[in-house]
Coordinates of N, CA, C and O in Angstrom, one line a residue:
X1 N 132.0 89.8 122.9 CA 132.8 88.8 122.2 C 132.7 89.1 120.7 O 131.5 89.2 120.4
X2 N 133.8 89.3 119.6 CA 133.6 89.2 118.8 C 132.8 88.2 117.9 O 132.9 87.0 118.3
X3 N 132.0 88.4 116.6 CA 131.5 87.4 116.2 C 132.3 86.6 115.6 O 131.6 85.7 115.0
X4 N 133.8 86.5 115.3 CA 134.4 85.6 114.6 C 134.6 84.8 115.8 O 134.8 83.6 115.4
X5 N 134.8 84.9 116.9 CA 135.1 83.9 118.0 C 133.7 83.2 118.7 O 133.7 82.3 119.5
X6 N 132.7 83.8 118.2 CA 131.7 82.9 118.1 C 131.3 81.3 118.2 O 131.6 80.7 117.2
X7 N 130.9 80.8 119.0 CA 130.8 79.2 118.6 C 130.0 78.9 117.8 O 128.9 79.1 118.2
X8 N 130.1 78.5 116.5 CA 128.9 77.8 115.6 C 128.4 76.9 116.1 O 129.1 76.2 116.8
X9 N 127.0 76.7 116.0 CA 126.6 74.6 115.9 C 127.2 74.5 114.8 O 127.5 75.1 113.8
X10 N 127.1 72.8 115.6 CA 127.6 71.7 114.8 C 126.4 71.7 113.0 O 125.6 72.6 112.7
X11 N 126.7 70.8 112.5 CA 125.8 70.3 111.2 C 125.4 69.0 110.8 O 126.1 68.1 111.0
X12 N 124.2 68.8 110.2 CA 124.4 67.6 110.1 C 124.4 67.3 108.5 O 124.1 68.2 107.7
X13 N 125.1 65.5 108.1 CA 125.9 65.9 107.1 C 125.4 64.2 106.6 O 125.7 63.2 107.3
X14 N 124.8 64.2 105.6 CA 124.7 62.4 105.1 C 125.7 62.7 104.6 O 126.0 63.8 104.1
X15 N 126.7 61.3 104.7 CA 127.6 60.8 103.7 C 127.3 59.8 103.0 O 126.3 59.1 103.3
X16 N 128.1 59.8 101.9 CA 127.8 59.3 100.8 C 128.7 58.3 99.8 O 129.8 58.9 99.6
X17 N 128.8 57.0 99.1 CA 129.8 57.0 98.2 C 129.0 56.9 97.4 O 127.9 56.2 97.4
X18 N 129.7 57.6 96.5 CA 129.7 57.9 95.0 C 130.5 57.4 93.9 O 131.3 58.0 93.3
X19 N 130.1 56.0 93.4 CA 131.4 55.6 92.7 C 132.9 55.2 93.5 O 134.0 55.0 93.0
X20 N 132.5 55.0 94.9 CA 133.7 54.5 95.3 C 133.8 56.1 95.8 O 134.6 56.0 96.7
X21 N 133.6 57.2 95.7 CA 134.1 58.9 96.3 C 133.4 58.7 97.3 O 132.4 58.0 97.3
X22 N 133.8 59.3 98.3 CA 133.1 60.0 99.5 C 132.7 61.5 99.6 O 133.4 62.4 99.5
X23 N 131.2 61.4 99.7 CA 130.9 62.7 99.1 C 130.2 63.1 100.6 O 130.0 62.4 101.5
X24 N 129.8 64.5 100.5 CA 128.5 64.5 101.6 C 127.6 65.7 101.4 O 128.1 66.8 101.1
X25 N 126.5 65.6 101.4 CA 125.3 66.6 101.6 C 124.9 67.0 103.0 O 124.9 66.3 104.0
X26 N 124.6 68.5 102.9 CA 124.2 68.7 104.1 C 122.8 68.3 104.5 O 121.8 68.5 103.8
X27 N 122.7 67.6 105.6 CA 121.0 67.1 105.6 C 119.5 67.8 105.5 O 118.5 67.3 105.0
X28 N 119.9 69.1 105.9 CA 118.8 70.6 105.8 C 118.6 70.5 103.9 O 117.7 71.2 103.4
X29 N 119.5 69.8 103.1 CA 119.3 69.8 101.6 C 118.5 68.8 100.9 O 118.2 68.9 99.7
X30 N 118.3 67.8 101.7 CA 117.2 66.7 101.2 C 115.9 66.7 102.0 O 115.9 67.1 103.1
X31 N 114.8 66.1 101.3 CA 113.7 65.7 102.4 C 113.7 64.2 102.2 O 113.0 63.7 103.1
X32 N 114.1 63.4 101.5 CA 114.0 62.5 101.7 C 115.3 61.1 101.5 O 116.2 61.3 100.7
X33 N 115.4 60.4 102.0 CA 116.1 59.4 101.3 C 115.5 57.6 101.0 O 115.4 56.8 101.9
X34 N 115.3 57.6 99.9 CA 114.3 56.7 99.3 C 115.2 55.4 99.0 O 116.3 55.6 98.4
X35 N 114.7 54.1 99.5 CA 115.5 53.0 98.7 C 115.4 53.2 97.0 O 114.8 54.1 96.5
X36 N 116.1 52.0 96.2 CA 116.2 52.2 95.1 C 115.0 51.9 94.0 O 115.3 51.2 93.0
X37 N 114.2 52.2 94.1 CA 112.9 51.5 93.2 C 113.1 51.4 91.7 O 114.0 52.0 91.2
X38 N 112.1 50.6 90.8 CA 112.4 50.8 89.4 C 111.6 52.2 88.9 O 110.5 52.7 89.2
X39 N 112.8 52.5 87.7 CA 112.7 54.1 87.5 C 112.4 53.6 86.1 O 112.9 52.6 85.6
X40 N 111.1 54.5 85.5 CA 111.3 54.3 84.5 C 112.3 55.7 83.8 O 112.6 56.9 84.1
X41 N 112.6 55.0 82.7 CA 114.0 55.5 81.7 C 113.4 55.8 80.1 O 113.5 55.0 79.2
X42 N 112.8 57.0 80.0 CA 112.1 57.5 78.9 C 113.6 57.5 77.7 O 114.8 57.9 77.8
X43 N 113.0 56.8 76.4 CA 114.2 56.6 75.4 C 115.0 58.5 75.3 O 116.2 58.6 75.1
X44 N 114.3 59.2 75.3 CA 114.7 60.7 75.2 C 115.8 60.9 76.4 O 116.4 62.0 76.3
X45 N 116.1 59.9 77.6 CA 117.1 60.5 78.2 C 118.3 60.8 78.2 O 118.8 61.8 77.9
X46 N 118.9 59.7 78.6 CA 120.5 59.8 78.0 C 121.0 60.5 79.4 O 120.4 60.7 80.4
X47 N 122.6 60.8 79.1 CA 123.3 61.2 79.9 C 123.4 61.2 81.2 O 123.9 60.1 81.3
X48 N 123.2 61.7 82.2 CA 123.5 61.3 83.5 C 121.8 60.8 84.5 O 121.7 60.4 85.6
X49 N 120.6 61.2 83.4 CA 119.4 60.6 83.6 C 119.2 59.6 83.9 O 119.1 58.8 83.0
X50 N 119.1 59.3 84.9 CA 118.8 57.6 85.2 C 117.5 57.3 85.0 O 117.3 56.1 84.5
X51 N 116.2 58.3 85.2 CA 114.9 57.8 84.4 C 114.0 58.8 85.7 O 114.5 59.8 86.2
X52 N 112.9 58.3 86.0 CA 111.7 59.4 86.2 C 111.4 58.0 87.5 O 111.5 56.8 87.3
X53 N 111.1 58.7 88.6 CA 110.5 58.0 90.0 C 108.8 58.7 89.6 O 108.5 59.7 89.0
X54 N 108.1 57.8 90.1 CA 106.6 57.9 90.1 C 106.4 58.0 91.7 O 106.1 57.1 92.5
X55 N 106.4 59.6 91.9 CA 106.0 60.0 93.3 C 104.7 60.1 93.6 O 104.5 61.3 93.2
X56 N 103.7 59.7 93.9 CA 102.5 60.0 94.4 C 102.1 60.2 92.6 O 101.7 61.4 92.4
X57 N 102.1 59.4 91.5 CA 101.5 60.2 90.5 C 102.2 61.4 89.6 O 101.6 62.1 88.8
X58 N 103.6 61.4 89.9 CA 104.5 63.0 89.5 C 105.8 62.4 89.4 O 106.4 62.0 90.4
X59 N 106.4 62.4 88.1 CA 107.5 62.1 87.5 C 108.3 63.0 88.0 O 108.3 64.1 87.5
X60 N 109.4 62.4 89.2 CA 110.6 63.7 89.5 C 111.5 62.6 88.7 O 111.3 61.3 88.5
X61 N 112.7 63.8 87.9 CA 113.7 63.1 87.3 C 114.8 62.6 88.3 O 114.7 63.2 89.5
X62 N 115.5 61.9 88.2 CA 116.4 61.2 88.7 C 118.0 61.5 88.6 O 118.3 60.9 87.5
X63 N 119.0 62.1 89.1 CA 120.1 62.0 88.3 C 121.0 60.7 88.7 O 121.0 60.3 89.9
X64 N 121.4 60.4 88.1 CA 122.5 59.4 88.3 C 124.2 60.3 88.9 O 125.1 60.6 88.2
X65 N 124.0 60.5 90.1 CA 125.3 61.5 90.5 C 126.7 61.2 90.0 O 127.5 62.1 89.8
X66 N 127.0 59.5 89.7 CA 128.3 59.5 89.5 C 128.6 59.8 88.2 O 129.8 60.2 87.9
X67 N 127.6 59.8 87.1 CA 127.4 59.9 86.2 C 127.4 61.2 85.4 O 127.8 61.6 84.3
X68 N 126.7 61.9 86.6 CA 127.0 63.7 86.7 C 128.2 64.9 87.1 O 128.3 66.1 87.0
X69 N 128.9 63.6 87.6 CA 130.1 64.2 88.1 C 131.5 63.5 87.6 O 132.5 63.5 88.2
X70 N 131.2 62.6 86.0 CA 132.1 61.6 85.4 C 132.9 60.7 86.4 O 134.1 60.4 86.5
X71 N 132.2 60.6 86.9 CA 133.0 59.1 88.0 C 132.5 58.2 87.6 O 133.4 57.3 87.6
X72 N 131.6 57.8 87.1 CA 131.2 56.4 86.4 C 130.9 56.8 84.7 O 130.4 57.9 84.5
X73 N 131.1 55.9 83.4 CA 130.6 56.3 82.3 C 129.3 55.6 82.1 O 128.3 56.2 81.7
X74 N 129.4 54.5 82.2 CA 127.8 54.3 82.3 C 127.2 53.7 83.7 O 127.6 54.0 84.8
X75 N 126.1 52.5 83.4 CA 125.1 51.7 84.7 C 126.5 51.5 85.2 O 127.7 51.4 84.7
X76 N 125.9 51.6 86.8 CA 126.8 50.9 87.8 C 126.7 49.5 87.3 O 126.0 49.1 86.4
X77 N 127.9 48.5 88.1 CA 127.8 47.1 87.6 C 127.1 46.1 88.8 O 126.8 44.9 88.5
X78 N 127.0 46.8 90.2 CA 125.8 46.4 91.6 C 124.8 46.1 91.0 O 124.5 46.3 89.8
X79 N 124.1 45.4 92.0 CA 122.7 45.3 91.5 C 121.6 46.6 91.7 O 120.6 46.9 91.2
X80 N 122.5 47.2 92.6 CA 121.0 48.3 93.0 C 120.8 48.3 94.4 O 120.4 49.3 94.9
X81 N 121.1 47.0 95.4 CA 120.4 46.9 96.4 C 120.6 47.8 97.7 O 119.8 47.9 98.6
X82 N 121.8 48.5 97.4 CA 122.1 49.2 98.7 C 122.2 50.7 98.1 O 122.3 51.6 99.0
X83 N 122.0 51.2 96.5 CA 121.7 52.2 96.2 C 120.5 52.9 97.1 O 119.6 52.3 97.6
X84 N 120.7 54.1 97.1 CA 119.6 55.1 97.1 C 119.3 56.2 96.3 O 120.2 56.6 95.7
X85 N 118.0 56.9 96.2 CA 117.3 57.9 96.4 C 117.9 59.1 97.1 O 117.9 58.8 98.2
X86 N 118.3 60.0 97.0 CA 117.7 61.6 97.6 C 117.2 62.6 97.0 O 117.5 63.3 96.1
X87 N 116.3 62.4 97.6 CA 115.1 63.7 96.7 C 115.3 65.0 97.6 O 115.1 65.0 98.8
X88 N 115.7 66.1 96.8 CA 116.2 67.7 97.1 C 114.7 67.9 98.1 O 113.8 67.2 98.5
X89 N 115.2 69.5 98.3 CA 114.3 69.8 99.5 C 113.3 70.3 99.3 O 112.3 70.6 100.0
X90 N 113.4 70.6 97.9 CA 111.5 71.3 97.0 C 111.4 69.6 96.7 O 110.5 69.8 95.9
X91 N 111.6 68.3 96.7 CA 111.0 67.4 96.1 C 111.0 67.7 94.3 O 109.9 67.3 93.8
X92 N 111.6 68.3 93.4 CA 111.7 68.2 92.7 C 112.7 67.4 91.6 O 112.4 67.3 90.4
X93 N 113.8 66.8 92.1 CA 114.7 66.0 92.0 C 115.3 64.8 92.7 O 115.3 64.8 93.9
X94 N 115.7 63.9 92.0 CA 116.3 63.2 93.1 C 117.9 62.5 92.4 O 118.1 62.0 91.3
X95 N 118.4 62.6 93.1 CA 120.0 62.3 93.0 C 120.3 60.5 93.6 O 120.1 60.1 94.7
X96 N 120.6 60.1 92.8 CA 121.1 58.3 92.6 C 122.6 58.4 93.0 O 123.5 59.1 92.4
X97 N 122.5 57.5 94.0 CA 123.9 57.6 94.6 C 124.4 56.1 94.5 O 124.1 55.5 93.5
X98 N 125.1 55.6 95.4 CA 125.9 54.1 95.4 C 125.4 54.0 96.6 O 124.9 52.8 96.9
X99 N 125.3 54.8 97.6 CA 124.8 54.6 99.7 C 125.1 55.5 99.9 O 125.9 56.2 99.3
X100 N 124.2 55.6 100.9 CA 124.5 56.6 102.0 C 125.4 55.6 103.3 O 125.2 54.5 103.8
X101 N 125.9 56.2 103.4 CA 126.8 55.5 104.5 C 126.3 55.8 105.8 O 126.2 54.9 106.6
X102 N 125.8 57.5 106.3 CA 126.0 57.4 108.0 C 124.8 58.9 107.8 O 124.3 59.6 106.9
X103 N 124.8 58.9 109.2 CA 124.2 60.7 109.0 C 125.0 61.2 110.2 O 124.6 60.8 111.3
X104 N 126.0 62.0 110.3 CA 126.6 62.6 111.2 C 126.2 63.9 111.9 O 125.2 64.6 111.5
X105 N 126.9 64.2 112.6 CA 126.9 65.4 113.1 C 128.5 66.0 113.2 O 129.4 65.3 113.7
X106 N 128.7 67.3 112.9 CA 130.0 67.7 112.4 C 130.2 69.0 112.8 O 129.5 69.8 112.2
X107 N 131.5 69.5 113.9 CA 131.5 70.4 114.5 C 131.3 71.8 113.5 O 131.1 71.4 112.4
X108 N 131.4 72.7 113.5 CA 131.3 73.8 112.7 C 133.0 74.1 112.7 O 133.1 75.3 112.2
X109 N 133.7 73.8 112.9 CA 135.3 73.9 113.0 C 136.2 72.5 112.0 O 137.3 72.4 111.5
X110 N 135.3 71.8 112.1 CA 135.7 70.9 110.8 C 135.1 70.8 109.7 O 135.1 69.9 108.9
X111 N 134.6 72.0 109.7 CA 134.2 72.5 108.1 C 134.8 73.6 107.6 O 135.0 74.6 108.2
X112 N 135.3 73.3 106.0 CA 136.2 74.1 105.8 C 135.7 74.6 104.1 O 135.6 73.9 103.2
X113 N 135.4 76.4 104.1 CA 135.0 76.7 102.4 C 135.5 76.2 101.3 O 136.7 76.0 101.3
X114 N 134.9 75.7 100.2 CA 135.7 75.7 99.3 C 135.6 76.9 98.2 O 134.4 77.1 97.8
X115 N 136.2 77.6 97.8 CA 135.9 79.0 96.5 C 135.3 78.4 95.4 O 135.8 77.5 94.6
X116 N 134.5 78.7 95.4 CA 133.1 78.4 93.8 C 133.9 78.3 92.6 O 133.7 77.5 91.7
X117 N 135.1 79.4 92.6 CA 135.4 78.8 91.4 C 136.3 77.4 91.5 O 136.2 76.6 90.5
X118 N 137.1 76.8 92.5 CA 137.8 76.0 92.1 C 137.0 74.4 92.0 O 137.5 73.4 92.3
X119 N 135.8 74.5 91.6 CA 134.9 73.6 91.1 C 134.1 73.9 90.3 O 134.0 75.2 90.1
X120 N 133.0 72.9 89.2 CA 132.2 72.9 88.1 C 130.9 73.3 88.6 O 130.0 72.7 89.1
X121 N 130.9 74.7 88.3 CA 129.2 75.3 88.9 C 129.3 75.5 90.5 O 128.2 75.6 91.0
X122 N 130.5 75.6 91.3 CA 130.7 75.7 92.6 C 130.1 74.5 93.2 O 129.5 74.8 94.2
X123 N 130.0 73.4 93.0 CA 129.1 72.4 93.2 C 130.0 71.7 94.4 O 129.3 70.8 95.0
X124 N 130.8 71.7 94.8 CA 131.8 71.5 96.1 C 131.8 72.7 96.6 O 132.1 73.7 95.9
X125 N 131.3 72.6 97.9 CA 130.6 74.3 98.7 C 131.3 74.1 100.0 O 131.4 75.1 100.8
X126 N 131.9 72.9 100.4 CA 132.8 73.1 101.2 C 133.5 71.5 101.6 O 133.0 70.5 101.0
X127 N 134.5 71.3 102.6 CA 135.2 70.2 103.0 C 135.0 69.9 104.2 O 134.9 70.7 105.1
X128 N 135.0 68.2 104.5 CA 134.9 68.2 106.4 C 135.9 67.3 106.8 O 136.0 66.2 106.3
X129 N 136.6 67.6 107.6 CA 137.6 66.7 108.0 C 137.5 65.6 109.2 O 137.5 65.6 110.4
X130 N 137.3 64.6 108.0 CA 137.4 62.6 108.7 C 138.5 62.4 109.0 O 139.2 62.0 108.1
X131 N 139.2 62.5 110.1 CA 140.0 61.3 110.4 C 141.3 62.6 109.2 O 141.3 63.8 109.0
X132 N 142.2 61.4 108.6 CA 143.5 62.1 107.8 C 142.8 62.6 106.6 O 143.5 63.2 105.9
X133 N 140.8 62.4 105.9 CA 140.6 62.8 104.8 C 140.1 63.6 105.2 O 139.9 63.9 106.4
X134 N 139.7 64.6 103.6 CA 138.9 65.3 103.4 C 137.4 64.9 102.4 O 137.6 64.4 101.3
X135 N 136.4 65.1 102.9 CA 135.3 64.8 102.6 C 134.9 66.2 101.4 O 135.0 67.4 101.7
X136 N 134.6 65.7 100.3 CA 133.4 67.0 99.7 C 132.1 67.0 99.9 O 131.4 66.0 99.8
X137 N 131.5 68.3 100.3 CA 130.1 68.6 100.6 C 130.1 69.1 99.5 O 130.8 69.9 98.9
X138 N 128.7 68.2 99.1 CA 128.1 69.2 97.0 C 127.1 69.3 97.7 O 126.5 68.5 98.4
X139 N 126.7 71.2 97.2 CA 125.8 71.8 97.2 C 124.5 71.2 95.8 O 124.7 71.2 94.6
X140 N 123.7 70.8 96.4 CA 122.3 70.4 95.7 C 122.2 71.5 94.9 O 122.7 71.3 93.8
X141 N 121.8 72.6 94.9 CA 121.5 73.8 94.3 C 122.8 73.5 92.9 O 122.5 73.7 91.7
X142 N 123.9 73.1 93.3 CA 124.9 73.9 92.4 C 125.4 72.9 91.7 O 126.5 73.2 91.3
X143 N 125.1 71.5 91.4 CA 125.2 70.3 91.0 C 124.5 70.9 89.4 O 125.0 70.8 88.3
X144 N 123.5 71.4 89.6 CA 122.6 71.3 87.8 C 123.1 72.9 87.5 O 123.6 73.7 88.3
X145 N 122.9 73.0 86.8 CA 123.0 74.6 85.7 C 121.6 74.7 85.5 O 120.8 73.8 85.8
X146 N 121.5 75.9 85.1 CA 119.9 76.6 85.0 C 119.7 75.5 83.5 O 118.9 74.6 83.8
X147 N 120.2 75.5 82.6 CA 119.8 74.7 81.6 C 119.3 73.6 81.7 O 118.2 73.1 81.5
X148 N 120.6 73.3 82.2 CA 119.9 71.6 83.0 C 119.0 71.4 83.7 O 118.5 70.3 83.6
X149 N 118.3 72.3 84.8 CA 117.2 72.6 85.2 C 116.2 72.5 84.0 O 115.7 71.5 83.6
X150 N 116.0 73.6 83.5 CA 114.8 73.5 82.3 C 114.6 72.5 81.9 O 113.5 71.9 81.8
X151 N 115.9 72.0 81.4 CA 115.6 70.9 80.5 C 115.0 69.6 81.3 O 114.3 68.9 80.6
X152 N 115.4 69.2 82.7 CA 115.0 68.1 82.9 C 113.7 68.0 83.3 O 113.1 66.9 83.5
X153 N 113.1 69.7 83.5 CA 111.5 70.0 84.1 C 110.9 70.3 82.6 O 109.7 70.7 82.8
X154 N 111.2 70.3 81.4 CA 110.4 70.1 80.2 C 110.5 68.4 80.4 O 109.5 67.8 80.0
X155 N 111.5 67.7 80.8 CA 111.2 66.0 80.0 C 109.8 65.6 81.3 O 109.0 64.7 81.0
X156 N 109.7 66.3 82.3 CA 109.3 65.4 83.7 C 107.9 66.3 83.2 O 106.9 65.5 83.2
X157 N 107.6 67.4 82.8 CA 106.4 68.0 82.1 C 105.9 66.8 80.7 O 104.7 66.5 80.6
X158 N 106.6 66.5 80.1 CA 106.6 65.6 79.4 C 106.0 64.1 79.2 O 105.4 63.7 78.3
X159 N 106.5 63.5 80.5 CA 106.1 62.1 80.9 C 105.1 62.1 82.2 O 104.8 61.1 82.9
X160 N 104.6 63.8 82.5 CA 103.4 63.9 83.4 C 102.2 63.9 82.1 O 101.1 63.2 82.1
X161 N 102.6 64.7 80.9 CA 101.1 64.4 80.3 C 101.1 63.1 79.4 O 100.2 62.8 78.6
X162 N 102.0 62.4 79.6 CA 102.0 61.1 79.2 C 101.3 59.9 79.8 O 100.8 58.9 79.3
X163 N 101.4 60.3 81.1 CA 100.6 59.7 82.2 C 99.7 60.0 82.6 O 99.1 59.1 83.3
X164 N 99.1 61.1 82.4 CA 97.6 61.7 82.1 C 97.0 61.4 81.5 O 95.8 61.4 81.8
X165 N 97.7 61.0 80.1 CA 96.5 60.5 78.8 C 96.3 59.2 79.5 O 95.2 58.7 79.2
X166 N 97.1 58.4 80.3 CA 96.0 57.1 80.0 C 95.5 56.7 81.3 O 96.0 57.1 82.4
X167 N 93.9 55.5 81.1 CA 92.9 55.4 81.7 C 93.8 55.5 83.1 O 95.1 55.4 83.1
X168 N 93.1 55.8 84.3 CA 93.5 55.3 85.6 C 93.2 53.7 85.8 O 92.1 53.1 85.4
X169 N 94.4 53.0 86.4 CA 93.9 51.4 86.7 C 92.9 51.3 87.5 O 92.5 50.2 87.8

């Protein structure tokens, strides 16, 4: 049998709204999904930063996704309560969403490429077909730029020796 006639597995896929978008990650791309806790918000952040989660003692930054992808300009106007957390699969980040809605499973035939360039940083890595829509899958990796990487692991290096200097409670 040729390998394009191949059967793939299926995948599994948290969905997501974002701002009112329906978005989805592949599940193999997070390790965790955390309720919403209070973050602290170092005055140095700004932009799509929502603030620093205190994991075990270790400031991972936070992004605020809609914020990162201009769907929202600033704070949501929710309280928070049905927000989450997803922390990437090194635990180095975690991405602020509006919910997670579901965790599916999704045939490998209703997944469809998207070309890297016709998105910011390839950051839509592919499409799944719900029903009459189409869903975007953003690739975690391809959401930040190398910049934006550095930069947000100098602020989280930052507010780790900030929390070092003082006493333990």
């Amino acid at each position: 049998m040729p390998e394009t006639d191949a059967v793939l597995p299926p995948e599994s896929f948290l969905l997501l709204d974002v701002a009112g978008v329906a978005c989805a990650l592949a599940r193999a791309s997070v390790s965790e999904v955390l309720p919403l806790p209070d973050l602290h918000a170092p005055p140095a952040g700004g932009g799509p930063l929502a603030g620093f989660l205190n994991l075990g003692g270790r400031p991972v930054p936070v992004i605020d996704l809609a914020r990162l992808l201009a769907l929202r300009a600033g704070a949501p106007e929710a309280d928070g309560l049905y927000r989450h957390i997803l922390l990437d699969a090194p635990g180095d980040t975690g991405f602020l969403v509006d919910r997670v809605e579901d965790l599916v499973t999704v045939a490998a035939a209703a997944i469809r490429p998207v070309s890297p360039e016709r998105t910011l940083n390839g950051c839509v890595v592919a499409e799944i077909a719900r029903g009459d829509a189409l869903v975007h899958v953003l690739g975690l990796r391809e959401l930040l730029s190398a910049e934006e990487r550095d930069r947000l692991s100098a602020l989280a290096d930052a507010a780790a020796r900030r929390l070092a200097a003082l006493p333990a409670a």
